[in-house]
Short mmCIF file of C-alpha atoms and ligand atoms in Angstrom, two decimals:
data_model
loop_
_atom_site.label_atom_id
_atom_site.label_comp_id
_atom_site.label_asym_id
_atom_site.label_seq_id
_atom_site.Cartn_x
_atom_site.Cartn_y
_atom_site.Cartn_z
CA UNK A 1 -3.81 114.51 -96.21
CA UNK A 2 -4.95 111.37 -94.38
CA UNK A 3 -8.65 111.05 -95.14
CA UNK A 4 -9.08 107.51 -93.84
CA UNK A 5 -12.40 107.31 -92.06
CA UNK A 6 -13.59 110.60 -93.55
CA UNK A 7 -17.21 110.68 -94.62
CA UNK A 8 -18.70 111.54 -98.00
CA UNK A 9 -19.07 115.32 -97.60
CA UNK A 10 -15.50 115.61 -96.30
CA UNK A 11 -14.09 113.49 -99.08
CA UNK A 12 -15.93 115.58 -101.65
CA UNK A 13 -14.25 118.73 -100.43
CA UNK A 14 -10.75 117.37 -99.73
CA UNK A 15 -9.97 114.21 -101.71
CA UNK A 16 -7.35 114.97 -104.37
CA UNK A 17 -7.10 118.56 -103.12
CA UNK A 18 -3.94 118.74 -101.02
CA UNK A 19 -2.38 122.22 -101.09
CA UNK A 20 -0.10 122.76 -104.05
CA UNK A 21 3.45 121.81 -102.91
CA UNK A 22 5.23 124.69 -104.68
CA UNK A 23 2.91 127.63 -103.84
CA UNK A 24 0.56 126.42 -101.11
CA UNK A 25 -2.49 127.16 -103.29
CA UNK A 26 -5.55 125.71 -101.54
CA UNK A 27 -7.23 124.93 -104.84
CA UNK A 28 -5.49 122.59 -107.27
CA UNK A 29 -3.91 124.52 -110.17
CA UNK A 30 -5.09 124.01 -113.75
CA UNK A 31 -2.01 122.54 -115.42
CA UNK A 32 -2.54 123.76 -118.98
CA UNK A 33 0.35 121.88 -120.53
CA UNK A 34 0.55 119.16 -123.13
CA UNK A 35 3.94 117.82 -122.11
CA UNK A 36 6.39 117.65 -119.19
CA UNK A 37 10.17 118.13 -119.22
CA UNK A 38 12.37 115.13 -118.46
CA UNK A 39 15.71 115.31 -116.63
CA UNK A 40 17.02 112.47 -118.77
CA UNK A 41 15.21 110.22 -121.29
CA UNK A 42 12.55 108.29 -119.37
CA UNK A 43 13.24 110.14 -116.10
CA UNK A 44 10.21 112.25 -115.08
CA UNK A 45 8.08 113.17 -112.06
CA UNK A 46 5.15 110.91 -112.99
CA UNK A 47 3.91 112.90 -115.98
CA UNK A 48 5.12 112.73 -119.60
CA UNK A 49 2.23 113.78 -121.83
CA UNK A 50 -1.24 115.06 -120.91
CA UNK A 51 -3.22 112.40 -122.78
CA UNK A 52 -1.51 109.82 -120.62
CA UNK A 53 -1.75 111.87 -117.42
CA UNK A 54 -2.14 115.44 -116.17
CA UNK A 55 -1.94 116.61 -112.52
CA UNK A 56 -5.35 118.41 -112.63
CA UNK A 57 -6.92 115.25 -114.00
CA UNK A 58 -5.16 113.23 -111.30
CA UNK A 59 -6.71 115.48 -108.66
CA UNK A 60 -10.14 114.84 -110.13
CA UNK A 61 -9.56 111.10 -110.48
CA UNK A 62 -8.45 110.89 -106.84
CA UNK A 63 -11.59 112.72 -105.76
CA UNK A 64 -13.94 110.53 -107.88
CA UNK A 65 -12.35 107.33 -106.52
CA UNK A 66 -12.93 108.54 -102.93
CA UNK A 67 -16.53 109.43 -103.68
CA UNK A 68 -17.30 106.01 -105.16
CA UNK A 69 -15.28 104.18 -102.46
CA UNK A 70 -12.84 102.69 -104.96
CA UNK A 71 -9.03 102.50 -105.14
CA UNK A 72 -8.81 104.57 -108.33
CA UNK A 73 -10.83 106.28 -111.08
CA UNK A 74 -10.42 107.52 -114.65
CA UNK A 75 -11.79 110.77 -116.09
CA UNK A 76 -12.97 111.16 -119.68
CA UNK A 77 -14.01 113.86 -122.15
CA UNK A 78 -17.65 112.70 -122.00
CA UNK A 79 -19.86 109.98 -120.61
CA UNK A 80 -19.89 108.45 -124.10
CA UNK A 81 -16.08 108.47 -124.19
CA UNK A 82 -16.12 106.58 -120.88
CA UNK A 83 -18.65 104.08 -122.24
CA UNK A 84 -16.64 103.61 -125.46
CA UNK A 85 -13.51 102.91 -123.39
CA UNK A 86 -15.36 100.40 -121.19
CA UNK A 87 -16.63 98.57 -124.28
CA UNK A 88 -13.01 98.09 -125.47
CA UNK A 89 -12.76 95.45 -122.71
CA UNK A 90 -14.85 93.27 -125.05
CA UNK A 91 -14.09 91.50 -128.34
CA UNK A 92 -16.06 90.27 -131.34
CA UNK A 93 -18.34 87.38 -130.37
CA UNK A 94 -18.92 88.67 -126.83
CA UNK A 95 -22.48 89.26 -125.67
CA UNK A 96 -23.84 92.01 -123.42
CA UNK A 97 -27.05 91.99 -121.41
CA UNK A 98 -28.24 95.58 -121.01
CA UNK A 99 -31.21 97.43 -119.58
CA UNK A 100 -34.05 98.29 -122.01
CA UNK A 101 -34.38 101.85 -120.65
CA UNK A 102 -30.85 103.15 -121.17
CA UNK A 103 -29.58 106.61 -122.00
CA UNK A 104 -30.30 106.96 -125.75
CA UNK A 105 -26.66 107.68 -126.60
CA UNK A 106 -25.55 104.48 -124.88
CA UNK A 107 -28.13 102.51 -126.87
CA UNK A 108 -26.86 104.13 -130.04
CA UNK A 109 -23.20 103.41 -129.18
CA UNK A 110 -24.05 99.76 -128.61
CA UNK A 111 -26.31 99.09 -131.57
CA UNK A 112 -24.79 101.37 -134.23
CA UNK A 113 -21.22 101.23 -132.94
CA UNK A 114 -20.06 98.08 -131.22
CA UNK A 115 -22.73 95.97 -132.93
CA UNK A 116 -20.78 96.54 -136.16
CA UNK A 117 -17.71 94.99 -134.60
CA UNK A 118 -19.46 91.73 -133.71
CA UNK A 119 -20.45 92.46 -130.11
CA UNK A 120 -24.04 91.26 -129.49
CA UNK A 121 -26.61 92.85 -127.20
CA UNK A 122 -29.83 91.77 -125.53
CA UNK A 123 -31.94 94.52 -123.97
CA UNK A 124 -34.13 93.48 -121.05
CA UNK A 125 -36.10 95.07 -118.25
CA UNK A 126 -33.44 94.69 -115.53
CA UNK A 127 -35.99 95.24 -112.76
CA UNK A 128 -37.11 91.68 -113.71
CA UNK A 129 -34.26 89.52 -112.41
CA UNK A 130 -35.64 86.37 -114.08
CA UNK A 131 -35.54 88.18 -117.43
CA UNK A 132 -31.91 89.12 -116.69
CA UNK A 133 -31.07 85.47 -115.94
CA UNK A 134 -32.80 84.25 -119.10
CA UNK A 135 -30.95 86.75 -121.26
CA UNK A 136 -27.52 85.39 -120.28
CA UNK A 137 -25.70 83.19 -122.77
CA UNK A 138 -22.44 81.25 -122.45
CA UNK A 139 -20.66 84.13 -124.26
CA UNK A 140 -22.17 86.89 -122.09
CA UNK A 141 -19.27 88.99 -120.75
CA UNK A 142 -21.04 92.06 -119.45
CA UNK A 143 -24.22 93.16 -117.66
CA UNK A 144 -24.91 96.88 -118.22
CA UNK A 145 -27.26 98.47 -115.70
CA UNK A 146 -28.74 101.92 -115.24
CA UNK A 147 -30.56 102.58 -111.96
CA UNK A 148 -32.59 104.68 -111.68
CA UNK A 149 -33.09 104.36 -115.43
CA UNK A 150 -33.52 107.11 -117.95
CA UNK A 151 -36.22 108.33 -118.45
CA UNK A 152 -38.63 105.98 -116.65
CA UNK A 153 -36.79 105.93 -113.29
CA UNK A 154 -37.01 102.17 -112.99
CA UNK A 155 -34.94 100.91 -110.06
CA UNK A 156 -32.91 97.70 -110.45
CA UNK A 157 -31.86 95.60 -107.45
CA UNK A 158 -28.12 96.20 -107.81
CA UNK A 159 -27.00 93.59 -105.27
CA UNK A 160 -29.10 90.84 -106.87
CA UNK A 161 -28.28 91.81 -110.46
CA UNK A 162 -24.51 92.07 -109.80
CA UNK A 163 -24.72 88.67 -108.09
CA UNK A 164 -26.23 87.15 -111.27
CA UNK A 165 -23.34 88.61 -113.28
CA UNK A 166 -20.77 87.26 -110.84
CA UNK A 167 -22.24 83.74 -110.97
CA UNK A 168 -21.90 83.81 -114.77
CA UNK A 169 -18.40 85.38 -114.61
CA UNK A 170 -19.60 88.47 -116.44
CA UNK A 171 -18.62 92.01 -115.53
CA UNK A 172 -21.30 94.14 -113.87
CA UNK A 173 -21.30 97.75 -115.08
CA UNK A 174 -23.54 100.38 -113.46
CA UNK A 175 -24.18 103.74 -115.06
CA UNK A 176 -24.56 105.76 -111.85
CA UNK A 177 -25.18 109.12 -113.54
CA UNK A 178 -28.77 109.59 -112.33
CA UNK A 179 -28.06 108.76 -108.69
CA UNK A 180 -24.53 110.18 -108.33
CA UNK A 181 -22.23 108.60 -105.72
CA UNK A 182 -23.96 110.60 -102.98
CA UNK A 183 -27.19 108.60 -103.37
CA UNK A 184 -25.71 105.16 -104.10
CA UNK A 185 -22.30 103.49 -104.41
CA UNK A 186 -22.71 100.53 -106.75
CA UNK A 187 -19.29 99.05 -105.97
CA UNK A 188 -20.56 98.31 -102.46
CA UNK A 189 -23.43 96.46 -104.12
CA UNK A 190 -21.03 94.24 -106.07
CA UNK A 191 -20.51 96.20 -109.29
CA UNK A 192 -17.19 95.80 -111.05
CA UNK A 193 -17.35 99.10 -112.87
CA UNK A 194 -19.22 102.39 -112.37
CA UNK A 195 -19.76 104.89 -115.16
CA UNK A 196 -20.65 108.57 -114.87
CA UNK A 197 -21.54 111.29 -117.24
CA UNK A 198 -19.89 114.00 -115.07
CA UNK A 199 -21.73 116.44 -117.38
CA UNK A 200 -24.68 115.87 -115.05
CA UNK A 201 -24.67 115.88 -111.24
CA UNK A 202 -20.95 115.64 -110.60
CA UNK A 203 -20.17 118.72 -112.66
CA UNK A 204 -23.56 120.07 -111.65
CA UNK A 205 -23.59 123.47 -113.32
CA UNK A 206 -24.37 122.74 -116.99
CA UNK A 207 -20.99 124.20 -118.00
CA UNK A 208 -19.03 121.18 -119.22
CA UNK A 209 -19.17 117.73 -120.84
CA UNK A 210 -17.27 114.92 -119.08
CA UNK A 211 -17.27 111.29 -118.04
CA UNK A 212 -15.71 108.87 -115.60
CA UNK A 213 -15.06 105.18 -115.00
CA UNK A 214 -14.47 103.80 -111.54
CA UNK A 215 -13.27 100.20 -111.31
CA UNK A 216 -13.66 98.06 -108.19
CA UNK A 217 -10.43 96.17 -108.80
CA UNK A 218 -6.96 97.67 -109.54
CA UNK A 219 -6.41 95.07 -112.27
CA UNK A 220 -9.54 96.23 -114.12
CA UNK A 221 -8.48 99.86 -113.58
CA UNK A 222 -5.11 99.15 -115.24
CA UNK A 223 -6.78 97.61 -118.32
CA UNK A 224 -9.06 100.62 -118.62
CA UNK A 225 -6.20 103.07 -118.06
CA UNK A 226 -4.41 101.47 -121.00
CA UNK A 227 -7.47 102.10 -123.19
CA UNK A 228 -7.97 105.60 -121.78
CA UNK A 229 -4.54 106.48 -123.14
CA UNK A 230 -4.83 104.38 -126.31
CA UNK A 231 -8.23 105.75 -127.33
CA UNK A 232 -7.52 109.28 -126.08
CA UNK A 233 -10.98 110.44 -124.97
CA UNK A 234 -9.55 112.46 -122.08
CA UNK A 235 -10.86 115.72 -120.56
CA UNK A 236 -8.90 118.97 -120.73
CA UNK A 237 -7.22 120.20 -117.51
CA UNK A 238 -9.81 123.01 -117.36
CA UNK A 239 -12.77 120.64 -117.65
CA UNK A 240 -11.16 118.34 -115.06
CA UNK A 241 -10.91 121.30 -112.70
CA UNK A 242 -14.56 122.26 -113.29
CA UNK A 243 -15.76 118.72 -112.46
CA UNK A 244 -13.61 118.74 -109.33
CA UNK A 245 -15.13 122.02 -108.24
CA UNK A 246 -18.61 120.54 -108.83
CA UNK A 247 -17.79 117.42 -106.81
CA UNK A 248 -17.04 119.52 -103.70
CA UNK A 249 -20.71 120.59 -103.47
CA UNK A 250 -22.28 117.34 -104.72
CA UNK A 251 -23.63 116.34 -101.30
CA UNK A 252 -25.42 119.59 -100.56
CA UNK A 253 -26.75 119.87 -104.09
CA UNK A 254 -28.10 116.30 -104.11
CA UNK A 255 -29.93 116.89 -100.86
CA UNK A 256 -31.72 119.90 -102.33
CA UNK A 257 -32.32 118.26 -105.73
CA UNK A 258 -33.89 115.27 -103.93
CA UNK A 259 -36.02 117.34 -101.53
CA UNK A 260 -37.33 119.56 -104.34
CA UNK A 261 -38.07 116.59 -106.61
CA UNK A 262 -39.88 114.64 -103.91
CA UNK A 263 -42.15 117.62 -103.16
CA UNK A 264 -42.86 118.22 -106.84
CA UNK A 265 -43.46 114.52 -107.61
CA UNK A 266 -46.04 114.27 -104.81
CA UNK A 267 -47.73 117.42 -106.07
CA UNK A 268 -47.69 116.23 -109.70
CA UNK A 269 -49.15 112.86 -108.74
CA UNK A 270 -52.06 114.63 -106.99
CA UNK A 271 -52.93 116.66 -110.09
CA UNK A 272 -55.97 115.55 -112.12
CA UNK A 273 -54.17 116.45 -115.37
CA UNK A 274 -51.39 113.87 -114.73
CA UNK A 275 -51.92 110.35 -116.06
CA UNK A 276 -48.91 108.82 -114.30
CA UNK A 277 -45.84 110.09 -112.52
CA UNK A 278 -42.54 108.17 -112.27
CA UNK A 279 -40.40 108.98 -109.22
CA UNK A 280 -38.73 106.36 -106.96
CA UNK A 281 -39.67 108.38 -103.87
CA UNK A 282 -43.42 107.94 -104.46
CA UNK A 283 -45.13 105.12 -102.55
CA UNK A 284 -46.85 104.28 -105.88
CA UNK A 285 -43.50 103.57 -107.58
CA UNK A 286 -43.21 99.79 -108.25
CA UNK A 287 -39.71 99.63 -106.70
CA UNK A 288 -40.23 102.20 -103.96
CA UNK A 289 -39.22 99.85 -101.11
CA UNK A 290 -36.10 98.77 -103.01
CA UNK A 291 -35.21 102.38 -103.71
CA UNK A 292 -35.50 103.19 -99.97
CA UNK A 293 -33.02 100.43 -99.17
CA UNK A 294 -30.65 101.11 -102.02
CA UNK A 295 -30.52 104.90 -102.18
CA UNK A 296 -29.84 107.60 -99.61
CA UNK A 297 -32.53 109.80 -101.21
CA UNK A 298 -34.44 109.55 -104.49
CA UNK A 299 -32.65 112.07 -106.70
CA UNK A 300 -33.71 115.02 -108.84
CA UNK A 301 -35.25 113.32 -111.89
CA UNK A 302 -39.01 112.93 -112.46
CA UNK A 303 -40.94 111.83 -115.53
CA UNK A 304 -44.67 111.98 -116.09
CA UNK A 305 -47.44 111.66 -118.67
CA UNK A 306 -50.29 114.09 -119.05
CA UNK A 307 -53.85 113.19 -119.91
CA UNK A 308 -54.36 114.43 -123.45
CA UNK A 309 -51.11 112.88 -124.63
CA UNK A 310 -48.66 114.29 -127.08
CA UNK A 311 -50.24 117.63 -128.02
CA UNK A 312 -50.91 118.57 -124.44
CA UNK A 313 -47.36 117.60 -123.50
CA UNK A 314 -45.86 119.75 -126.27
CA UNK A 315 -47.91 122.72 -125.09
CA UNK A 316 -46.83 122.05 -121.49
CA UNK A 317 -43.08 121.92 -122.12
CA UNK A 318 -43.29 125.10 -124.18
CA UNK A 319 -45.10 126.94 -121.35
CA UNK A 320 -42.62 126.71 -118.46
CA UNK A 321 -40.32 129.62 -117.73
CA UNK A 322 -37.97 128.53 -114.96
CA UNK A 323 -37.83 124.96 -116.29
CA UNK A 324 -35.89 125.53 -119.50
CA UNK A 325 -36.69 123.29 -122.48
CA UNK A 326 -33.35 121.58 -123.02
CA UNK A 327 -31.64 118.17 -123.09
CA UNK A 328 -29.28 117.13 -120.32
CA UNK A 329 -29.82 117.09 -116.55
CA UNK A 330 -28.19 117.37 -113.16
CA UNK A 331 -27.39 121.08 -113.15
CA UNK A 332 -28.40 123.60 -110.52
CA UNK A 333 -31.02 124.98 -112.94
CA UNK A 334 -34.24 123.10 -113.66
CA UNK A 335 -34.76 121.65 -117.14
CA UNK A 336 -37.74 120.08 -118.93
CA UNK A 337 -37.76 117.93 -122.05
CA UNK A 338 -39.62 115.28 -124.03
CA UNK A 339 -37.42 112.17 -124.31
CA UNK A 340 -39.10 110.67 -127.42
CA UNK A 341 -38.39 113.77 -129.47
CA UNK A 342 -35.11 114.81 -127.80
CA UNK A 343 -32.77 112.71 -125.63
CA UNK A 344 -34.15 109.36 -126.81
CA UNK A 345 -34.82 110.14 -130.47
CA UNK A 346 -32.00 107.67 -131.34
CA UNK A 347 -34.06 104.80 -129.90
CA UNK A 348 -36.37 103.40 -132.66
CA UNK A 349 -40.13 104.07 -132.01
CA UNK A 350 -40.92 100.35 -131.68
CA UNK A 351 -38.17 99.89 -129.06
CA UNK A 352 -39.43 102.94 -127.15
CA UNK A 353 -42.94 101.53 -127.20
CA UNK A 354 -41.73 98.13 -125.96
CA UNK A 355 -39.93 99.85 -123.05
CA UNK A 356 -43.04 101.83 -122.15
CA UNK A 357 -41.63 105.21 -123.21
CA UNK A 358 -44.69 107.16 -124.45
CA UNK A 359 -44.27 109.87 -127.10
CA UNK A 360 -45.88 112.33 -124.69
CA UNK A 361 -43.62 111.54 -121.71
CA UNK A 362 -42.18 114.66 -120.06
CA UNK A 363 -38.93 114.54 -118.10
CA UNK A 364 -37.91 117.03 -115.44
CA UNK A 365 -34.44 117.63 -114.10
CA UNK A 366 -35.38 119.42 -110.89
CA UNK A 367 -32.81 122.03 -109.93
CA UNK A 368 -31.96 123.63 -106.60
CA UNK A 369 -34.13 126.74 -106.97
CA UNK A 370 -36.84 127.52 -104.41
CA UNK A 371 -39.38 124.71 -104.65
CA UNK A 372 -42.39 127.05 -104.42
CA UNK A 373 -41.11 128.99 -107.42
CA UNK A 374 -40.68 125.72 -109.31
CA UNK A 375 -44.21 124.56 -108.40
CA UNK A 376 -45.65 127.92 -109.46
CA UNK A 377 -43.85 127.55 -112.79
CA UNK A 378 -45.45 124.15 -113.39
CA UNK A 379 -48.82 125.45 -112.22
CA UNK A 380 -48.52 128.16 -114.85
CA UNK A 381 -47.74 125.53 -117.49
CA UNK A 382 -50.79 123.48 -116.51
CA UNK A 383 -53.05 126.50 -116.94
CA UNK A 384 -51.37 127.68 -120.12
CA UNK A 385 -51.25 124.25 -121.84
CA UNK A 386 -54.87 123.57 -120.95
CA UNK A 387 -55.87 126.85 -122.60
CA UNK A 388 -53.74 126.07 -125.65
CA UNK A 389 -54.81 122.48 -126.23
CA UNK A 390 -58.57 122.94 -125.81
C1 PLP B 1 -25.78 112.01 -120.42
C2 PLP B 1 -25.67 110.57 -120.10
C3 PLP B 1 -24.69 109.76 -120.64
C4 PLP B 1 -23.73 110.23 -121.71
O1 PLP B 1 -22.87 111.19 -121.20
P1 PLP B 1 -22.27 112.41 -122.11
O2 PLP B 1 -21.47 113.16 -121.09
O3 PLP B 1 -23.42 113.18 -122.64
O4 PLP B 1 -21.43 111.81 -123.19
C5 PLP B 1 -24.64 108.43 -120.22
N1 PLP B 1 -25.51 107.94 -119.33
C6 PLP B 1 -26.48 108.70 -118.78
C7 PLP B 1 -27.42 108.08 -117.79
C8 PLP B 1 -26.59 110.02 -119.15
O5 PLP B 1 -27.57 110.77 -118.59
#
């Protein structure tokens, strides 16, 4: 189907989803096969072996490329598999400048994984562009950004940061998991490579683990495609199909996630029990104006600190009923967690402290339930945790 000129919502539903040529099926089939028959050695219809390529995965990759506004995309078995594959673009002696408020698993992969192979890292607050500039060295090959960041929702100026990388001939990578392509498309801001944990908003239903890489240039895509096959961290046809199904509703889900989160963030900020609330949609957020320019809406993630610190926070997260206490984010159902003890436990305490991540910080992944029900759930937790901690 010719989708040139189609807008985001239309691409989400249709890109990669032409009717099946043999049966007319409207939904792409799940090609559960490891291998493909050849008419003669080397003569095939584009598929040889499912690590290298599978038609269901191709449908997903076509869709993801359209959503990010790129020529092509690659799907992976997890966000970490995508990150690992991206890091294979580097070699020993190369240096990476990365945000100091990254997903904990990315930090672990860098420091405990690629650090052992002679890749060096400097972690900086990427909202401070001078700090980014100062961190560059002659051997810096990559700038790794997360915006909004996890869990403090710091917003980095993607155009300016990618420009710094370009001037130094380093590759700009943006982990776009928190925003999703509906809220921002980093390639338009100058990024060379976009990463997703499709486990989160793209899949959207907390029923799979997956990842993606979307390259701005076909040449970079080809290098990554080589490593996708060589390393082998590919998703199953079934998981590819689930992510594709999620992508079709990404736009409507993100609108509701963002509207619910904005309402709850404003309400939380007004509560006397809350010490500080981090949400890019709040006028009090340090990069609020930048977020307005850079993002279509502000997303579904909120973090906040309670007065009374760690003990109060523990009581609070154990008192919600709709907000389930669990790691992960981006699903239709609301989740609550404490990063220092859960998602970010892999980040050493002194690093967490430096980055401003308090032990009592609470993170919400606001789902698409009725917002009044969500607010009532948090109200209950305020009452209950107050009773328990006094
Ligand atoms: C979850 C997450 C990842 C890692 O993805 P997995 O699918 O869990 O491997 C990377 N970056 C961000 C921002 C994430 O939230």
